[in-house]
XYZ file of C-alpha atoms in Angstrom:
716
model
C 107.954 106.716 82.831
C 105.878 103.794 81.923
C 106.047 102.431 78.552
C 109.069 104.301 77.474
C 112.189 102.701 75.285
C 115.817 103.225 75.601
C 118.281 103.737 72.885
C 122.428 103.691 73.433
C 126.099 103.295 72.252
C 130.049 104.566 73.726
C 133.477 106.548 73.933
C 135.790 107.870 71.114
C 138.649 107.617 72.793
C 139.256 103.505 73.103
C 138.388 102.027 76.061
C 139.122 98.333 77.463
C 135.913 97.100 78.858
C 135.804 93.679 80.100
C 133.367 90.996 79.406
C 131.718 88.946 82.009
C 133.325 86.283 80.221
C 137.074 88.251 80.684
C 137.724 88.935 77.030
C 138.539 92.231 76.130
C 136.545 94.162 73.767
C 137.016 97.716 72.665
C 134.057 99.948 73.139
C 133.657 103.542 71.354
C 131.275 106.517 71.823
C 128.653 107.163 69.294
C 126.532 110.492 68.591
C 123.279 109.438 67.218
C 120.068 111.653 66.187
C 117.266 112.256 68.666
C 115.288 111.150 65.340
C 116.352 107.568 65.508
C 113.855 107.361 69.432
C 110.390 105.444 68.690
C 107.559 107.622 68.994
C 104.945 107.333 71.605
C 101.540 108.409 72.700
C 101.706 111.154 74.923
C 98.921 109.704 77.092
C 100.591 105.920 77.136
C 103.082 107.609 79.484
C 101.073 109.468 81.846
C 101.782 108.551 85.300
C 99.479 111.380 87.089
C 96.048 111.822 86.172
C 93.907 114.923 88.516
C 90.679 114.539 88.844
C 87.442 117.430 90.532
C 85.693 115.712 93.377
C 82.080 115.802 93.407
C 81.862 117.389 96.901
C 85.151 118.798 98.945
C 86.221 116.406 101.780
C 85.555 117.240 105.257
C 89.213 119.201 105.084
C 88.451 121.053 101.989
C 90.228 119.259 99.442
C 88.812 119.626 95.974
C 90.823 117.391 93.640
C 91.706 113.645 93.768
C 95.448 113.066 92.812
C 96.276 109.658 90.894
C 99.617 108.311 91.011
C 100.968 105.665 89.409
C 103.449 104.165 92.040
C 105.847 101.329 91.236
C 105.928 98.085 93.178
C 106.727 98.131 96.112
C 110.460 97.768 97.626
C 109.588 95.866 100.059
C 108.141 92.483 98.373
C 105.741 92.077 101.612
C 103.841 95.345 101.072
C 102.410 93.865 97.494
C 98.782 94.372 97.295
C 98.538 96.900 100.137
C 95.406 98.998 99.771
C 97.331 101.920 101.246
C 100.977 103.174 100.775
C 102.869 104.796 102.912
C 106.117 106.710 101.524
C 108.232 109.945 102.467
C 110.037 111.171 105.870
C 107.782 109.201 108.303
C 107.949 112.442 110.343
C 106.207 113.781 107.353
C 104.994 111.189 105.754
C 102.587 110.848 102.466
C 99.478 108.591 102.531
C 97.947 106.995 99.717
C 95.330 105.305 99.174
C 94.728 102.378 96.301
C 92.273 104.310 93.773
C 90.375 101.399 92.597
C 89.449 100.344 96.018
C 88.531 104.363 96.712
C 86.072 103.776 93.867
C 84.277 100.580 95.535
C 83.938 103.102 98.776
C 82.468 105.902 96.902
C 84.814 108.123 97.832
C 86.001 109.155 93.772
C 84.278 108.919 90.843
C 86.574 106.890 88.588
C 90.287 105.434 88.619
C 92.738 105.452 86.014
C 93.613 101.948 86.777
C 94.892 99.123 89.323
C 98.537 100.319 89.302
C 97.340 103.623 90.970
C 97.077 105.189 94.294
C 95.166 108.420 95.354
C 95.789 111.479 97.517
C 93.839 114.631 97.986
C 94.839 118.321 97.315
C 93.000 121.632 97.167
C 93.634 123.338 93.778
C 92.303 127.030 93.507
C 90.794 127.818 90.435
C 93.413 130.600 89.210
C 96.217 127.949 89.216
C 94.442 125.974 86.043
C 93.647 129.193 84.482
C 97.302 130.268 84.944
C 98.409 126.944 83.286
C 96.113 126.955 80.594
C 97.258 130.883 79.928
C 100.640 129.716 80.234
C 99.874 127.053 77.180
C 98.457 128.730 74.929
C 101.296 131.608 75.227
C 103.578 128.549 74.261
C 101.531 127.575 71.711
C 101.690 131.133 70.293
C 105.844 131.133 70.651
C 105.908 134.376 72.717
C 108.373 132.356 74.735
C 110.450 131.468 72.329
C 109.966 129.117 68.763
C 108.008 126.224 70.005
C 107.902 122.722 69.231
C 105.100 119.832 69.906
C 107.777 117.170 70.031
C 109.154 116.438 73.629
C 111.857 113.895 73.729
C 110.959 111.363 77.107
C 113.496 110.448 79.585
C 114.004 107.485 81.594
C 116.109 108.997 84.402
C 118.883 110.693 82.640
C 118.298 108.486 79.675
C 116.132 109.899 76.510
C 114.383 106.717 75.372
C 111.435 108.116 72.687
C 109.521 110.737 70.966
C 106.233 112.477 72.313
C 103.808 115.049 72.471
C 102.404 116.159 75.741
C 98.391 116.749 76.156
C 97.049 120.211 77.115
C 94.958 120.701 80.070
C 91.106 120.046 79.108
C 89.487 122.795 81.437
C 86.000 121.657 80.365
C 86.953 117.832 81.286
C 87.949 118.362 84.404
C 85.009 120.487 85.728
C 82.805 117.343 84.883
C 85.079 115.169 86.798
C 86.620 113.514 84.208
C 90.599 112.129 84.584
C 92.784 114.685 83.489
C 96.227 113.825 82.857
C 98.819 115.672 83.934
C 101.611 115.189 81.233
C 104.807 116.890 79.726
C 104.430 120.113 77.977
C 102.095 120.479 75.074
C 104.541 122.672 73.514
C 108.231 124.320 74.450
C 110.510 126.527 73.318
C 112.860 124.413 71.013
C 116.160 123.069 72.980
C 118.944 124.877 71.314
C 122.676 125.969 71.586
C 121.381 129.147 72.591
C 119.175 128.576 75.094
C 121.891 126.006 76.840
C 124.167 128.988 76.861
C 121.731 131.507 78.710
C 119.988 129.402 81.072
C 121.944 126.093 81.796
C 125.472 126.389 81.367
C 126.647 129.991 81.451
C 130.182 129.917 79.947
C 130.095 132.739 77.185
C 132.937 135.309 77.878
C 130.442 138.035 77.828
C 129.376 136.674 81.258
C 132.297 134.694 82.781
C 134.561 137.826 81.449
C 132.381 140.302 82.773
C 134.538 143.397 83.456
C 132.385 144.838 86.168
C 131.610 141.567 87.915
C 134.322 139.285 87.029
C 138.494 139.381 87.447
C 140.588 137.006 85.130
C 143.508 135.860 86.883
C 145.334 135.830 84.016
C 145.016 139.134 82.523
C 144.109 140.874 85.285
C 141.090 142.477 83.295
C 137.991 142.951 85.436
C 136.749 144.037 88.666
C 138.351 142.927 91.654
C 136.085 141.476 94.181
C 133.210 141.787 91.842
C 130.062 139.669 92.042
C 131.105 136.551 90.050
C 134.344 136.522 91.947
C 135.813 133.605 94.180
C 136.962 136.439 96.082
C 133.213 137.923 96.836
C 131.776 134.042 97.410
C 133.989 133.386 99.917
C 133.906 136.607 102.026
C 129.942 136.068 101.644
C 130.410 132.394 103.276
C 132.957 133.619 105.974
C 130.567 135.681 107.150
C 129.425 134.312 110.525
C 132.251 132.042 110.708
C 134.171 133.724 113.514
C 136.977 133.864 111.075
C 138.427 136.587 108.631
C 137.776 135.799 104.611
C 141.592 134.994 104.409
C 142.133 133.035 107.348
C 138.565 131.241 106.175
C 140.292 130.111 102.558
C 143.508 129.406 103.692
C 142.136 126.768 106.665
C 139.540 125.562 103.522
C 143.009 125.058 101.162
C 145.046 123.443 104.155
C 142.630 120.557 104.602
C 145.087 118.712 102.062
C 148.231 119.038 103.939
C 147.403 116.772 106.447
C 145.733 112.780 106.050
C 141.731 113.165 107.567
C 139.481 110.516 108.172
C 135.555 109.965 107.809
C 133.787 107.459 107.950
C 136.699 105.213 108.704
C 138.214 105.822 105.038
C 141.730 107.655 105.743
C 142.257 110.158 103.072
C 146.058 110.850 102.240
C 147.261 114.395 102.384
C 147.906 115.834 99.132
C 150.532 118.435 100.448
C 151.741 119.514 96.672
C 148.937 122.023 97.801
C 151.347 123.913 98.969
C 153.421 124.335 95.880
C 150.729 124.527 93.684
C 148.480 127.242 94.806
C 149.533 128.609 98.643
C 153.254 129.436 97.711
C 152.440 131.081 94.479
C 149.538 132.859 95.563
C 151.173 133.987 99.125
C 153.820 135.454 96.657
C 151.925 137.033 94.392
C 149.933 138.521 97.125
C 153.847 140.030 98.718
C 153.744 137.783 101.296
C 156.698 135.347 102.478
C 155.344 131.516 103.371
C 156.775 128.311 104.688
C 155.291 125.279 105.376
C 156.444 123.805 108.654
C 155.772 120.561 111.038
C 153.885 121.309 114.168
C 155.535 118.356 116.644
C 153.079 119.590 119.338
C 149.943 119.116 117.090
C 151.579 116.137 114.595
C 149.933 118.309 111.708
C 151.379 120.576 108.433
C 150.723 124.023 108.944
C 151.482 127.296 107.062
C 152.630 130.152 107.983
C 152.365 133.775 106.245
C 153.906 137.107 106.743
C 150.639 138.455 105.445
C 147.060 137.473 104.529
C 146.716 136.216 101.151
C 144.848 138.720 99.042
C 141.543 137.382 97.973
C 141.103 139.631 94.997
C 144.038 138.295 93.227
C 142.412 134.285 93.966
C 143.866 132.235 91.688
C 140.082 130.729 90.350
C 138.596 131.763 86.936
C 135.315 131.522 86.400
C 134.184 129.095 84.211
C 130.554 128.680 84.135
C 127.324 129.940 86.081
C 125.310 126.353 86.098
C 121.223 126.236 86.739
C 120.239 122.997 88.594
C 116.772 123.739 88.886
C 116.748 120.006 87.577
C 117.240 119.077 91.256
C 114.273 120.817 92.404
C 112.694 118.923 95.792
C 115.912 116.078 96.028
C 118.109 117.876 98.293
C 118.554 116.594 101.407
C 120.198 119.436 103.075
C 116.798 121.423 103.279
C 114.603 118.156 104.046
C 111.999 120.047 101.863
C 110.085 118.198 99.543
C 109.226 121.493 97.150
C 112.635 123.464 96.838
C 114.288 125.274 94.050
C 117.192 123.116 93.372
C 120.392 124.500 93.040
C 122.926 127.184 91.235
C 126.530 126.504 90.525
C 129.714 128.532 90.088
C 132.094 126.231 88.718
C 136.260 128.140 88.746
C 138.993 126.484 87.233
C 142.947 126.627 88.731
C 145.435 129.084 87.060
C 148.732 130.426 88.003
C 148.561 133.136 90.329
C 149.336 137.133 89.628
C 149.071 139.790 91.167
C 148.559 141.781 88.187
C 147.209 139.435 85.600
C 149.426 140.600 82.321
C 149.310 137.057 81.316
C 147.443 135.581 78.350
C 145.557 132.537 77.755
C 148.327 130.599 76.428
C 150.808 131.913 79.146
C 148.002 131.367 82.029
C 149.105 127.994 82.794
C 145.869 126.598 83.351
C 145.547 123.627 85.717
C 143.437 120.223 85.909
C 141.450 121.347 88.797
C 137.909 122.742 89.463
C 136.186 124.047 92.395
C 132.205 123.894 92.349
C 130.193 126.006 94.706
C 127.134 124.011 95.178
C 124.343 126.385 96.650
C 120.541 125.618 97.551
C 118.511 127.675 96.012
C 116.574 129.479 99.094
C 112.664 129.074 98.662
C 110.247 126.813 100.258
C 107.250 125.589 98.099
C 105.586 124.739 94.643
C 105.049 128.703 93.845
C 109.190 129.524 95.099
C 110.334 126.914 92.030
C 107.977 128.093 89.312
C 108.745 131.505 90.455
C 112.552 130.852 90.211
C 112.209 128.776 87.026
C 110.139 132.100 85.438
C 113.287 134.135 85.865
C 115.494 131.615 84.086
C 113.044 131.757 80.898
C 112.742 135.128 80.992
C 116.610 135.054 80.858
C 116.425 132.806 77.792
C 114.064 134.925 76.072
C 116.796 137.438 75.789
C 118.319 137.283 72.910
C 121.409 138.971 73.613
C 123.872 138.246 76.884
C 123.883 142.075 76.838
C 123.840 144.065 80.089
C 120.527 144.147 80.423
C 120.581 140.187 81.059
C 124.035 140.483 83.073
C 122.190 142.741 85.470
C 119.134 140.196 85.926
C 121.660 137.203 86.350
C 123.372 139.081 88.925
C 120.152 139.960 90.621
C 119.393 135.959 90.686
C 122.861 134.931 91.840
C 123.078 137.359 94.514
C 119.842 136.600 96.137
C 121.585 133.231 96.486
C 124.993 133.761 97.600
C 124.456 136.845 99.977
C 125.034 136.303 103.707
C 122.181 135.501 105.491
C 120.080 134.061 102.723
C 119.950 130.813 104.605
C 118.889 131.410 108.283
C 119.358 127.777 109.019
C 122.323 126.690 107.567
C 125.600 127.241 108.568
C 127.014 130.556 108.468
C 123.488 131.877 106.966
C 125.140 130.609 104.058
C 123.018 128.880 101.162
C 126.045 126.701 100.330
C 124.906 123.024 99.759
C 128.247 121.772 99.608
C 131.740 122.626 97.863
C 133.242 119.862 95.702
C 136.760 119.673 94.012
C 138.006 117.406 91.114
C 141.829 118.141 90.437
C 145.169 116.172 89.025
C 146.736 119.488 89.890
C 148.109 118.239 92.701
C 149.138 114.392 92.295
C 147.592 111.720 90.139
C 145.100 109.847 90.147
C 142.235 112.773 89.825
C 140.689 113.087 93.306
C 137.490 114.757 94.385
C 136.733 116.121 97.733
C 133.570 117.675 99.156
C 133.475 120.057 102.048
C 130.358 121.346 103.680
C 129.079 124.353 106.762
C 127.891 121.197 108.678
C 129.162 118.876 111.038
C 128.541 115.086 109.946
C 127.363 112.588 112.657
C 129.957 109.793 112.654
C 127.169 106.942 112.791
C 124.099 108.665 110.892
C 125.873 110.570 108.616
C 122.944 112.992 109.092
C 124.141 116.427 108.900
C 123.660 119.127 111.894
C 124.319 122.919 109.980
C 126.884 124.824 112.500
C 129.111 128.300 111.602
C 132.414 127.914 111.150
C 134.838 126.809 108.736
C 134.345 124.170 105.742
C 134.465 120.602 107.299
C 135.397 117.873 104.994
C 132.363 115.466 104.275
C 131.952 111.929 102.783
C 130.932 111.699 99.041
C 127.375 111.149 97.804
C 126.734 108.016 96.740
C 130.004 107.105 96.312
C 131.666 104.041 98.110
C 135.640 103.953 100.032
C 136.981 103.486 96.739
C 140.580 102.651 99.104
C 139.127 99.616 101.089
C 136.309 98.566 98.145
C 137.963 97.311 95.117
C 135.879 98.668 92.377
C 136.450 95.581 89.818
C 136.103 92.985 92.511
C 134.725 94.271 96.260
C 131.805 91.350 97.635
C 130.077 94.358 99.418
C 129.535 96.258 95.992
C 128.387 93.210 94.110
C 126.533 92.142 97.238
C 124.778 95.340 97.687
C 124.264 96.351 93.583
C 122.702 92.516 93.239
C 120.303 92.623 96.590
C 119.545 96.227 97.624
C 119.826 98.268 94.273
C 118.194 95.110 92.226
C 115.544 95.189 94.704
C 114.846 99.015 94.172
C 114.516 98.699 90.079
C 111.733 99.308 88.745
C 109.769 96.659 86.769
C 109.748 95.104 84.602
C 113.161 95.641 83.065
C 113.757 95.527 79.494
C 117.726 96.454 78.277
C 117.788 98.878 76.972
C 114.068 99.606 76.762
C 113.629 100.380 80.691
C 116.010 101.256 83.666
C 115.513 103.050 86.651
C 116.138 102.174 90.460
C 115.598 104.136 93.482
C 118.224 103.568 96.713
C 120.567 105.473 99.264
C 123.751 104.372 100.296
C 124.448 103.308 103.841
C 127.256 104.611 105.678
C 128.232 100.821 106.483
C 127.824 97.361 104.407
C 128.547 94.112 106.136
C 130.161 96.306 109.330
C 132.348 97.652 107.459
C 132.350 101.290 106.451
C 131.125 101.877 103.017
C 130.274 105.704 102.196
C 133.715 106.887 100.907
C 135.267 110.493 102.261
C 137.250 111.075 98.829
C 136.976 109.844 95.209
C 139.654 108.890 92.838
C 138.805 108.396 88.704
C 140.922 106.852 86.324
C 141.350 104.257 88.168
C 138.797 103.587 89.341
C 136.884 104.389 86.230
C 133.455 102.853 87.135
C 132.029 99.990 89.832
C 131.764 96.687 88.880
C 129.191 94.248 90.046
C 131.458 90.919 89.700
C 128.880 88.264 89.929
C 126.438 90.042 88.223
C 124.997 88.430 85.007
C 124.320 89.985 81.407
C 121.288 87.506 80.937
C 119.585 89.166 84.065
C 118.086 92.380 83.210
C 117.473 93.591 86.212
C 121.500 93.087 87.137
C 122.718 94.792 84.532
C 120.323 97.547 84.985
C 121.063 97.794 88.679
C 124.864 97.536 88.397
C 124.340 100.758 85.980
C 122.583 102.880 88.074
C 124.677 102.352 91.286
C 127.827 103.146 89.385
C 126.262 106.056 87.538
C 125.582 107.675 90.476
C 128.880 107.543 91.929
C 131.365 109.672 91.529
C 133.708 107.763 89.861
C 131.341 106.769 86.606
C 130.048 109.700 86.207
C 132.703 111.153 85.455
C 134.235 108.325 83.149
C 133.468 105.034 81.554
C 129.476 105.509 82.703
C 129.470 108.663 80.982
C 132.208 108.551 78.890
C 133.786 111.850 79.911
C 137.304 110.582 79.307
C 135.954 111.588 75.732
C 136.803 115.451 74.883
C 136.417 114.646 70.810
C 140.290 113.908 71.253
C 141.142 116.915 73.640
C 141.654 117.121 77.096
C 141.578 113.025 77.258
C 142.660 113.254 80.628
C 139.698 116.131 81.654
C 137.597 113.814 83.561
C 135.301 117.137 84.325
C 132.260 117.904 82.563
C 133.182 121.280 82.082
C 136.701 121.531 81.293
C 139.058 123.611 83.316
C 142.231 123.424 80.781
C 140.278 124.174 77.419
C 139.986 128.153 77.878
C 137.260 130.335 77.253
C 134.489 129.497 76.806
C 134.908 125.969 78.572
C 134.177 122.939 76.558
C 131.834 120.705 77.873
C 131.693 117.200 77.948
C 129.206 115.154 75.713
C 127.368 113.572 78.386
C 126.188 117.359 78.961
C 125.611 118.104 74.994
C 124.683 114.894 73.918
C 127.299 115.812 70.806
C 125.102 119.058 69.755
C 121.641 120.113 69.748
C 119.381 117.392 68.379
C 121.691 114.416 69.617
C 122.551 112.207 71.848
C 125.707 110.927 73.308
C 125.240 106.916 73.495
C 127.993 104.880 75.828
C 128.045 101.304 75.750
C 127.464 99.824 79.239
C 130.912 100.221 80.981
C 130.944 96.190 82.203
C 128.818 94.430 79.739
C 130.121 96.158 76.882
C 127.629 97.668 74.132
C 126.012 94.150 72.652
C 124.270 94.133 76.073
C 123.410 97.392 76.863
C 124.194 101.073 75.878
C 123.311 104.315 77.457
C 121.995 107.314 75.911
C 122.754 111.126 77.364
C 121.657 114.315 75.742
C 121.697 116.088 79.626
C 121.393 119.772 78.903
C 118.201 118.418 76.684
C 116.685 116.843 79.923
C 117.508 120.113 81.604
C 115.954 122.411 79.815
C 113.035 120.503 79.239
C 112.600 120.156 83.194
C 113.132 123.853 83.459
C 110.260 124.646 80.607
C 107.737 122.187 82.460
C 108.231 124.156 85.923
C 108.295 127.619 84.907
C 104.647 127.018 82.505
C 103.562 123.282 82.853
C 103.694 122.766 86.547
C 100.204 122.998 88.594
C 100.424 123.825 92.279
C 98.262 122.517 94.796
C 98.090 122.377 98.703
C 98.393 118.733 100.700
C 97.445 118.400 104.056
C 99.716 115.531 105.224
C 99.589 113.508 108.560
C 101.806 113.866 111.238
C 104.109 111.337 112.581
C 101.233 110.330 115.444
C 99.056 109.488 112.650
C 101.605 106.381 111.990
C 101.138 105.247 115.742
C 97.215 105.534 115.394
C 97.981 103.716 111.847
C 99.760 100.819 113.545
C 97.255 100.462 116.140
C 94.322 100.433 113.910
C 95.891 97.926 111.260
C 98.180 96.129 113.346
C 101.063 97.809 110.818
C 102.045 100.535 108.777
C 102.471 100.146 104.901
C 105.702 102.243 104.841
C 108.211 101.776 101.942
C 111.221 103.143 102.228
C 114.266 103.222 99.522
C 116.261 100.159 99.768
C 119.370 100.786 101.824
C 117.733 103.301 104.016
C 117.592 103.055 107.476
C 114.450 100.360 108.646
C 111.768 102.149 110.461
C 111.211 101.431 114.086
C 107.559 100.692 113.429
C 105.941 96.958 112.675
C 105.791 97.345 108.585
C 102.932 95.313 106.817
C 100.664 95.721 104.169
C 96.812 96.940 104.926
C 94.680 94.188 102.196
C 91.298 95.369 104.713
C 88.888 97.250 103.010
C 87.128 97.856 106.366
C 90.297 99.357 107.745
C 90.230 102.060 104.516
C 87.563 103.271 105.201
C 88.355 103.561 108.751
C 91.372 105.791 107.895
C 89.820 108.055 105.465
C 87.206 108.602 108.538
C 90.330 109.220 110.406
C 91.887 111.841 108.217
C 91.062 114.803 109.714
C 91.872 114.502 113.207
C 95.790 113.859 112.170
C 97.099 116.756 110.090
C 100.240 118.824 109.567
C 100.434 122.247 108.301
C 99.528 122.381 104.255
C 102.370 122.212 101.865
C 102.233 123.624 98.843
C 103.442 120.854 96.308
C 103.830 120.425 92.525
C 101.004 117.519 91.772
C 103.695 115.417 90.423
C 106.253 115.741 93.748
C 106.194 111.847 93.990
C 107.530 111.316 90.614
C 111.407 110.441 91.175
C 113.926 112.655 90.313
C 115.890 111.741 87.070
C 119.052 113.094 88.678
C 119.951 112.697 92.078
C 123.046 114.741 92.975
C 125.108 115.413 90.233
């Protein structure tokens, strides 16, 4: 975000953090007021400017969009007058803004760090944006505030005010900044509870839509039950829903391997879940070793009764902040994810228990769906459905009926024709210590993962194990001493860190995690937590700000770091000290949230000292639900959608032929492109490329003007 600043601090439960010199220092979490953040002018953090063209281009584009790009990850591309980013099959080509002024293609440039692409934006879109800003200021969507907290990635760093859209200046061809909302509903606990992490008993114990395995209250097979989600998911798999679920649970009974990582079985899945559930279903069960297959298998006298599944709804979660980041969809603009979080309990055919006797277990199952939709307006429309829920003063029957319409539009069979079982599931993740210690996370997809490339191919059938997102194999790579991790962090990740780096002023990196490093499998098939508590770069030095930043960015994006030391998630204010979850499965209803999410409460931030170097070097603040709230409001009311004509893959071949190479900048860690990569510094080549643009184009794409801005969150 340009010139924003970082503030930070760390964990209430004492955590021993080794310093570079090997001594131990006690690190404690701290909750601080957001008022401590510095105030910066809104214009100082503007990274996107829109400018009306004097005349439409030959392709009918009416607007130049100027984007401030970080220096290229490939240092050889420094000084290139053209930048190519994104998927080589559907690349985005940008031209140096100052160069376009020299060529007479645009009237003016925001500065030497900006690059330009072209768009067609209907007048109605700008009129909608202006009207939404008027309604925000009038308080029609909630009590408005002018002040917004600015984030660098996931860290609150400053306070500022957004700038209203100046339609008159735009009509005259001036550079109009696209900033954060000039007004938005204030971020409050009530907004979080209605639009971000919905865990109120009125919803998660809704007698018409949920069934509580603790008490037996509710509707069996209701639309927010584990049973309903699994029945919809199993449709088209070739298996009955009961067999579909048993197959999934049986994946814990035997060792499995993915990307060279052998994951040991946790056969207590039978004792803790399958056998009690079978008994409650009126079935006899046994765990048998099949000598012919060499595998352990479950035998049941009758199927499991899905209606009494021992999984209790804890929360319905809105992750629209992930909009546009789904690797499964391959789309640059999608409405993010919808998630259901369930906690494991004692199976019972009748419920008839109480909160005290329910035997809540440290085990969560997260159903994470990609919300169907493509294009900027689908994102805006989904965001507006959520904000409509936020305006509701109560979680009443009307609220719950609207929420049901939204969830059913995602989870019902057939909502995702291009995915496995035509189900919108992106992944199902588990996080548990009910079967063994330490805590373990696993991930499952309705897709086949290629053993070499890691590319997923959606296919019908059962749930399958999958490598973990952005997380190394912690069985063969020691989280504290591994040389491969150290080298990867201090080269690949460090090279992706945006410059200049100041600690704790500015720290962001954009990289991908390869399946192998130095010829050894790198991406893990499961994740253990506590230990590992975080990932160290053993040779990183505290005096190198880029290395400190790279280590934090790498570790924070792993499952281990995100659920322990890098976010202080072992701290539940003295309760559930081993609950390495952001939504606690053992705290009862409503489920307790981590301070990583809440920041310690509305108006606060949770400050965590660096897991490797400690607070004296850097501390990292979090106010995750505030960040998500602001992103929701921005998408609903302050997003401008435009139509873009990107070139097809053949354009890159023409570009290589014309310029002798392609200025394609790929994230560190990503596979290297087959094309020759080289900069373009000849202004004559830029002129020729502008002339060639009409010849090489794909179908128009509807995208937000800021679609090239990196996402704050990756997958977690």
